[in-house]
Tab-separated table of C-alpha atoms and ligand atoms in Angstrom:
chain	number	residue	atom	x	y	z
Q	24	MET	CA	-24.798	6.977	-9.457
Q	25	ASP	CA	-21.724	6.945	-7.243
Q	26	GLY	CA	-21.133	10.097	-5.196
Q	27	ARG	CA	-17.615	9.200	-3.996
Q	28	PRO	CA	-14.802	11.542	-5.105
Q	29	ILE	CA	-12.133	10.841	-7.718
Q	30	ALA	CA	-8.529	10.982	-6.452
Q	31	ILE	CA	-5.751	12.613	-8.467
Q	32	PHE	CA	-2.126	12.649	-7.330
Q	33	ASP	CA	1.262	13.982	-8.399
Q	34	SER	CA	4.616	14.795	-6.824
Q	35	GLY	CA	3.491	18.443	-6.669
Q	36	MET	CA	1.677	20.944	-8.899
Q	37	GLY	CA	1.866	19.086	-12.229
Q	38	GLY	CA	-1.268	17.016	-11.711
Q	39	LEU	CA	-3.276	20.248	-11.556
Q	40	THR	CA	-3.100	20.222	-15.373
Q	41	VAL	CA	-5.039	16.948	-15.253
Q	42	LEU	CA	-7.404	18.173	-12.523
Q	43	HIS	CA	-8.220	21.204	-14.681
Q	44	GLU	CA	-9.233	19.053	-17.648
Q	45	CYS	CA	-11.249	16.786	-15.347
Q	46	LEU	CA	-13.107	19.831	-13.991
Q	47	VAL	CA	-13.919	20.916	-17.548
Q	48	THR	CA	-15.078	17.434	-18.556
Q	49	MET	CA	-16.820	16.360	-15.325
Q	50	PRO	CA	-18.009	19.506	-13.482
Q	51	ASN	CA	-20.385	17.506	-11.266
Q	52	GLU	CA	-17.772	15.142	-9.837
Q	53	ASP	CA	-15.994	15.674	-6.516
Q	54	PHE	CA	-12.175	15.454	-6.506
Q	55	VAL	CA	-9.428	14.880	-3.949
Q	56	TYR	CA	-6.058	16.180	-5.169
Q	57	LEU	CA	-2.903	15.072	-3.357
Q	58	GLY	CA	0.421	16.789	-4.095
Q	59	ASP	CA	3.400	14.995	-2.540
Q	60	THR	CA	5.289	18.293	-2.346
Q	61	GLY	CA	7.133	17.115	0.784
Q	62	ARG	CA	9.041	14.663	-1.441
Q	63	PHE	CA	9.085	16.677	-4.689
Q	64	PRO	CA	10.804	16.167	-7.117
Q	65	TYR	CA	10.288	12.533	-8.088
Q	66	GLY	CA	12.168	12.760	-11.406
Q	67	PRO	CA	15.760	12.322	-10.144
Q	68	ARG	CA	14.823	9.440	-7.796
Q	69	PRO	CA	15.269	5.705	-8.498
Q	70	LEU	CA	12.168	4.009	-9.952
Q	71	ASP	CA	11.875	1.675	-6.936
Q	72	GLU	CA	11.666	4.595	-4.556
Q	73	ILE	CA	8.996	6.320	-6.691
Q	74	ARG	CA	7.067	3.028	-6.811
Q	75	GLY	CA	7.097	2.921	-2.996
Q	76	PHE	CA	5.776	6.510	-2.771
Q	77	ALA	CA	3.033	5.853	-5.334
Q	78	LEU	CA	1.815	2.702	-3.580
Q	79	GLU	CA	1.750	4.498	-0.247
Q	80	ILE	CA	-0.292	7.347	-1.744
Q	81	GLY	CA	-2.603	4.958	-3.615
Q	82	ARG	CA	-3.409	3.074	-0.399
Q	83	PHE	CA	-3.913	6.350	1.495
Q	84	LEU	CA	-6.305	7.657	-1.159
Q	85	GLU	CA	-8.253	4.413	-1.193
Q	86	ARG	CA	-8.689	4.783	2.574
Q	87	GLN	CA	-10.201	8.248	1.904
Q	88	GLY	CA	-13.093	6.441	0.192
Q	89	VAL	CA	-12.451	7.447	-3.419
Q	90	LYS	CA	-13.961	5.625	-6.421
Q	91	MET	CA	-10.954	5.943	-8.762
Q	92	VAL	CA	-7.277	6.934	-8.604
Q	93	VAL	CA	-5.724	9.018	-11.387
Q	94	VAL	CA	-1.914	8.895	-11.412
Q	95	ALA	CA	-1.344	12.420	-12.775
Q	96	CYS	CA	2.433	12.056	-12.780
Q	97	ASN	CA	4.406	10.478	-15.594
Q	98	SER	CA	7.246	9.437	-13.294
Q	99	ALA	CA	4.831	7.633	-10.941
Q	100	THR	CA	2.906	6.143	-13.889
Q	101	SER	CA	6.213	4.858	-15.308
Q	102	ALA	CA	7.294	3.397	-11.990
Q	103	ALA	CA	4.063	2.069	-10.531
Q	104	LEU	CA	0.940	1.983	-12.739
Q	105	ALA	CA	0.845	-1.824	-12.974
Q	106	ASP	CA	1.530	-2.268	-9.239
Q	107	LEU	CA	-1.198	0.224	-8.335
Q	108	GLN	CA	-3.691	-1.493	-10.630
Q	109	ALA	CA	-2.796	-4.884	-9.172
Q	110	GLU	CA	-3.061	-3.738	-5.574
Q	111	LEU	CA	-5.951	-1.264	-5.367
Q	112	GLU	CA	-9.619	-2.257	-5.450
Q	113	VAL	CA	-10.666	0.862	-7.370
Q	114	PRO	CA	-9.827	1.538	-11.057
Q	115	VAL	CA	-6.461	3.273	-11.622
Q	116	VAL	CA	-5.822	5.491	-14.670
Q	117	GLY	CA	-2.331	6.715	-15.677
Q	118	VAL	CA	-1.020	9.377	-18.046
Q	119	ILE	CA	1.402	7.739	-20.483
Q	120	ALA	CA	-0.689	5.604	-22.854
Q	121	PRO	CA	-3.038	8.435	-23.989
Q	122	GLU	CA	-0.048	10.623	-24.958
Q	123	ALA	CA	1.773	7.882	-26.825
Q	124	GLU	CA	-1.376	7.249	-28.907
Q	125	ALA	CA	-1.979	10.941	-29.550
Q	126	ALA	CA	1.648	11.459	-30.651
Q	127	VAL	CA	1.617	8.533	-33.083
Q	128	GLN	CA	-1.623	9.893	-34.567
Q	129	ALA	CA	-0.269	13.453	-34.789
Q	130	THR	CA	3.125	12.909	-36.425
Q	131	ARG	CA	3.391	13.316	-40.185
Q	132	ASN	CA	7.131	12.671	-40.623
Q	133	ARG	CA	7.096	9.824	-38.032
Q	134	ARG	CA	9.730	11.520	-35.884
Q	135	ILE	CA	8.597	11.997	-32.275
Q	136	GLY	CA	10.503	13.634	-29.412
Q	137	LEU	CA	9.877	13.271	-25.694
Q	138	LEU	CA	10.643	15.749	-22.908
Q	139	ALA	CA	10.335	14.093	-19.499
Q	140	THR	CA	12.013	13.499	-16.155
Q	141	GLU	CA	15.055	11.265	-15.788
Q	142	ALA	CA	12.865	8.542	-14.182
Q	143	THR	CA	10.334	8.552	-17.032
Q	144	VAL	CA	13.037	8.381	-19.710
Q	145	GLU	CA	14.857	5.621	-17.837
Q	146	ALA	CA	11.697	3.523	-17.436
Q	147	GLY	CA	11.261	3.465	-21.232
Q	148	ARG	CA	7.468	3.030	-21.242
Q	149	TYR	CA	6.934	5.628	-23.974
Q	150	ALA	CA	9.488	3.906	-26.207
Q	151	SER	CA	7.786	0.527	-25.911
Q	152	LEU	CA	4.262	1.928	-26.293
Q	153	ILE	CA	5.187	3.948	-29.382
Q	154	ARG	CA	6.933	0.922	-30.866
Q	155	SER	CA	3.847	-1.223	-30.287
Q	156	LEU	CA	1.656	1.399	-32.020
Q	157	ASP	CA	3.989	2.100	-34.986
Q	158	ALA	CA	7.358	0.348	-35.148
Q	159	GLY	CA	8.374	2.660	-38.003
Q	160	VAL	CA	8.466	5.788	-35.816
Q	161	SER	CA	11.877	7.266	-34.911
Q	162	PHE	CA	11.750	8.209	-31.248
Q	163	PHE	CA	13.993	10.769	-29.490
Q	164	PRO	CA	13.599	10.775	-25.685
Q	165	LEU	CA	15.288	13.570	-23.716
Q	166	ALA	CA	15.516	13.859	-19.928
Q	167	CYS	CA	15.130	17.416	-18.608
Q	168	PRO	CA	16.760	17.527	-15.164
Q	169	GLY	CA	15.709	20.543	-13.135
Q	170	LEU	CA	12.818	21.675	-15.336
Q	171	ALA	CA	9.988	20.637	-12.974
Q	172	GLU	CA	11.894	22.338	-10.123
Q	173	LEU	CA	12.110	25.583	-12.134
Q	174	ILE	CA	8.350	25.385	-12.727
Q	175	GLU	CA	7.724	25.072	-8.963
Q	176	SER	CA	10.171	27.908	-8.198
Q	177	ASP	CA	9.131	31.483	-7.353
Q	178	THR	CA	9.671	32.468	-11.004
Q	179	PRO	CA	8.199	29.686	-13.160
Q	180	TYR	CA	8.187	31.887	-16.273
Q	181	GLY	CA	11.568	33.556	-15.571
Q	182	ALA	CA	14.749	33.651	-17.617
Q	183	GLY	CA	16.044	30.447	-15.996
Q	184	THR	CA	13.039	28.495	-17.280
Q	185	VAL	CA	13.170	30.076	-20.742
Q	186	ASP	CA	16.902	29.267	-21.089
Q	187	ALA	CA	16.425	25.692	-19.897
Q	188	VAL	CA	13.513	25.112	-22.296
Q	189	ARG	CA	15.506	26.516	-25.237
Q	190	ALA	CA	18.455	24.251	-24.349
Q	191	TYR	CA	16.186	21.178	-24.147
Q	192	ALA	CA	14.357	22.071	-27.375
Q	193	ARG	CA	17.571	22.464	-29.418
Q	194	PRO	CA	18.572	18.780	-29.830
Q	195	LEU	CA	14.991	17.736	-30.660
Q	196	LYS	CA	14.751	20.448	-33.334
Q	197	GLN	CA	18.059	19.190	-34.758
Q	198	ASP	CA	16.558	15.705	-34.859
Q	199	ASP	CA	13.786	17.184	-37.029
Q	200	VAL	CA	10.896	15.929	-34.917
Q	201	ASP	CA	7.459	17.289	-35.865
Q	202	THR	CA	5.775	16.108	-32.652
Q	203	VAL	CA	6.981	16.432	-29.060
Q	204	ILE	CA	5.383	14.675	-26.106
Q	205	LEU	CA	5.377	16.765	-22.930
Q	206	GLY	CA	5.922	13.680	-20.793
Q	207	CYS	CA	5.739	15.362	-17.399
Q	208	THR	CA	2.488	16.802	-16.095
Q	209	HIS	CA	4.376	19.903	-14.922
Q	210	TYR	CA	5.374	20.935	-18.437
Q	211	PRO	CA	1.951	22.128	-19.709
Q	212	LEU	CA	2.073	24.676	-16.855
Q	213	ILE	CA	4.684	26.514	-18.993
Q	214	ARG	CA	3.021	25.659	-22.287
Q	215	HIS	CA	3.539	29.149	-23.742
Q	216	VAL	CA	7.297	29.018	-23.082
Q	217	LEU	CA	7.476	25.626	-24.809
Q	218	GLU	CA	5.335	26.742	-27.767
Q	219	ARG	CA	7.644	29.706	-28.397
Q	220	ALA	CA	10.757	27.506	-28.163
Q	221	PHE	CA	9.470	24.955	-30.704
Q	222	GLY	CA	7.490	27.226	-33.018
Q	223	ARG	CA	4.470	26.448	-35.221
Q	224	GLY	CA	5.985	23.488	-37.066
Q	225	VAL	CA	6.010	21.219	-34.012
Q	226	THR	CA	2.896	19.708	-32.404
Q	227	LEU	CA	3.105	19.526	-28.618
Q	228	VAL	CA	1.222	16.602	-27.151
Q	229	PHE	CA	0.222	16.330	-23.517
Q	230	SER	CA	-2.131	13.996	-21.830
Q	231	ALA	CA	-4.384	16.050	-19.573
Q	232	GLU	CA	-7.371	16.256	-21.930
Q	233	GLU	CA	-7.067	12.652	-23.132
Q	234	THR	CA	-6.703	11.478	-19.542
Q	235	ALA	CA	-9.834	13.366	-18.475
Q	236	ARG	CA	-11.733	11.746	-21.364
Q	237	LYS	CA	-10.492	8.326	-20.275
Q	238	VAL	CA	-11.563	8.990	-16.670
Q	239	ALA	CA	-15.057	10.030	-17.824
Q	240	GLU	CA	-15.372	6.984	-20.110
Q	241	THR	CA	-14.222	4.592	-17.388
Q	242	LEU	CA	-16.732	6.060	-14.921
Q	243	ALA	CA	-19.552	5.799	-17.458
Q	244	ARG	CA	-18.735	2.210	-18.465
Q	245	LYS	CA	-18.427	1.030	-14.877
Q	246	GLY	CA	-21.582	2.845	-13.741
Q	247	LEU	CA	-19.540	5.024	-11.351
Q	248	ALA	CA	-20.436	8.497	-12.657
Q	249	ARG	CA	-22.073	11.039	-10.396
Q	250	THR	CA	-25.362	12.101	-11.944
Q	251	SER	CA	-26.241	14.946	-9.578
Q	252	GLU	CA	-26.730	18.405	-11.070
Q	253	ARG	CA	-24.783	20.214	-8.374
Q	254	GLU	CA	-21.258	21.478	-9.045
Q	255	GLY	CA	-18.569	19.205	-7.607
Q	256	VAL	CA	-16.162	20.201	-4.850
Q	257	CYS	CA	-12.370	19.798	-4.666
Q	258	ARG	CA	-10.372	18.839	-1.624
Q	259	PHE	CA	-6.618	19.526	-1.623
Q	260	ILE	CA	-4.028	17.648	0.437
Q	261	THR	CA	-0.258	18.152	0.581
Q	262	THR	CA	2.649	16.436	2.313
Q	263	GLY	CA	4.478	19.787	2.190
Q	264	GLU	CA	3.693	23.299	3.331
Q	265	PRO	CA	-0.086	23.985	2.926
Q	266	GLU	CA	0.021	27.779	2.450
Q	267	GLN	CA	2.745	27.521	-0.186
Q	268	PHE	CA	0.705	24.830	-1.958
Q	269	ARG	CA	-2.428	26.977	-1.753
Q	270	LEU	CA	-0.796	30.042	-3.309
Q	271	MET	CA	1.016	28.180	-6.071
Q	272	GLY	CA	-1.946	25.907	-6.759
Q	273	GLU	CA	-4.378	28.804	-7.038
Q	274	ARG	CA	-2.122	30.547	-9.567
Q	275	PHE	CA	-1.542	27.494	-11.758
Q	276	LEU	CA	-5.111	26.164	-11.577
Q	277	GLN	CA	-6.721	29.629	-11.780
Q	278	PHE	CA	-9.221	28.418	-9.204
Q	279	PRO	CA	-9.886	29.711	-5.684
Q	280	ILE	CA	-8.292	27.271	-3.240
Q	281	VAL	CA	-9.639	28.089	0.207
Q	282	GLU	CA	-8.100	25.320	2.253
Q	283	VAL	CA	-5.244	22.847	1.872
Q	284	GLU	CA	-5.043	19.941	4.302
Q	285	SER	CA	-1.685	18.731	5.467
Q	286	VAL	CA	-0.776	15.074	5.842
Q	287	SER	CA	2.535	14.023	7.343
Q	288	LEU	CA	4.577	11.291	5.682
Q	289	ALA	CA	3.871	9.139	8.751
Q	290	GLY	CA	0.139	9.866	8.371
Q	291	LEU	CA	0.284	8.921	4.709
Q	292	GLY	CA	1.620	5.479	5.544
Q	293	ALA	CA	-0.514	4.923	8.647
Q	294	PRO	CA	-3.177	2.211	8.398
Q	295	ALA	CA	-6.845	3.253	8.710
N	270	DGL	N1	4.888	15.809	-12.549
N	270	DGL	C1	5.844	14.755	-12.440
N	270	DGL	C2	5.853	13.897	-13.704
N	270	DGL	O1	4.910	13.972	-14.452
N	270	DGL	C3	7.264	15.030	-12.195
N	270	DGL	C4	7.967	16.107	-11.612
N	270	DGL	C5	8.924	15.593	-10.586
N	270	DGL	O2	8.468	15.322	-9.482
N	270	DGL	O3	10.126	15.445	-10.903
N	270	DGL	O4	6.751	13.146	-13.955
């Protein structure tokens, strides 16, 4: 039995899709969620810069006394998963491998599309993972600049988002994919918009549920699970504006968020 919390982080709201699945799978665990909204979005940034942010956050979370770090951001997983695993003492779980596996299992015509940030597409981790799982799959990656920003705007389900999603879906439909990986943790927050754009013939794959399963399995195998019967608690931290995070987070997570702590970028990097 290990009562320490599990840390989950993202550039903003997207990791809440992973937190949700973790709450469904592990209701007795405590969680610390950090949204780096002060530096959102990560997607257009160079991979080296994202790696620096992720390492800073990983070290900060470890200093909070967590038992595991979940990188609930595809851009940060692409840029920094290996570095985080090498540097941190606690286990680190990312979001890309579970999706790649699920997509290769789901496709029937062996044509898989990817919607993701510029950084994730540039890093190419999905391409190499899919190739290692089935070299016969045709893979169509597509960067979606601006989509995560639309999702964090005041009108995440507005006409701007619907138009952008339709424009990004068009080339993948022309490529005749039957499976599309939602390779950014923000995208499942507008799942209904995406489902309508692609229609019934296309399977949308996203990692939140698989990631939660992997977190639970890792805890069980390493003897780190919390066995208490009481319901877990969630702590929320942002590098941005706490009230804005609270309102947006409550709406996306459909969970009462009472308090959001603020950490400055200097505080994030400060040693214990
Ligand atoms: N949620 C983040 C991801 O999964 C990205 C959004 C962003 O910061 O650009 O890549």
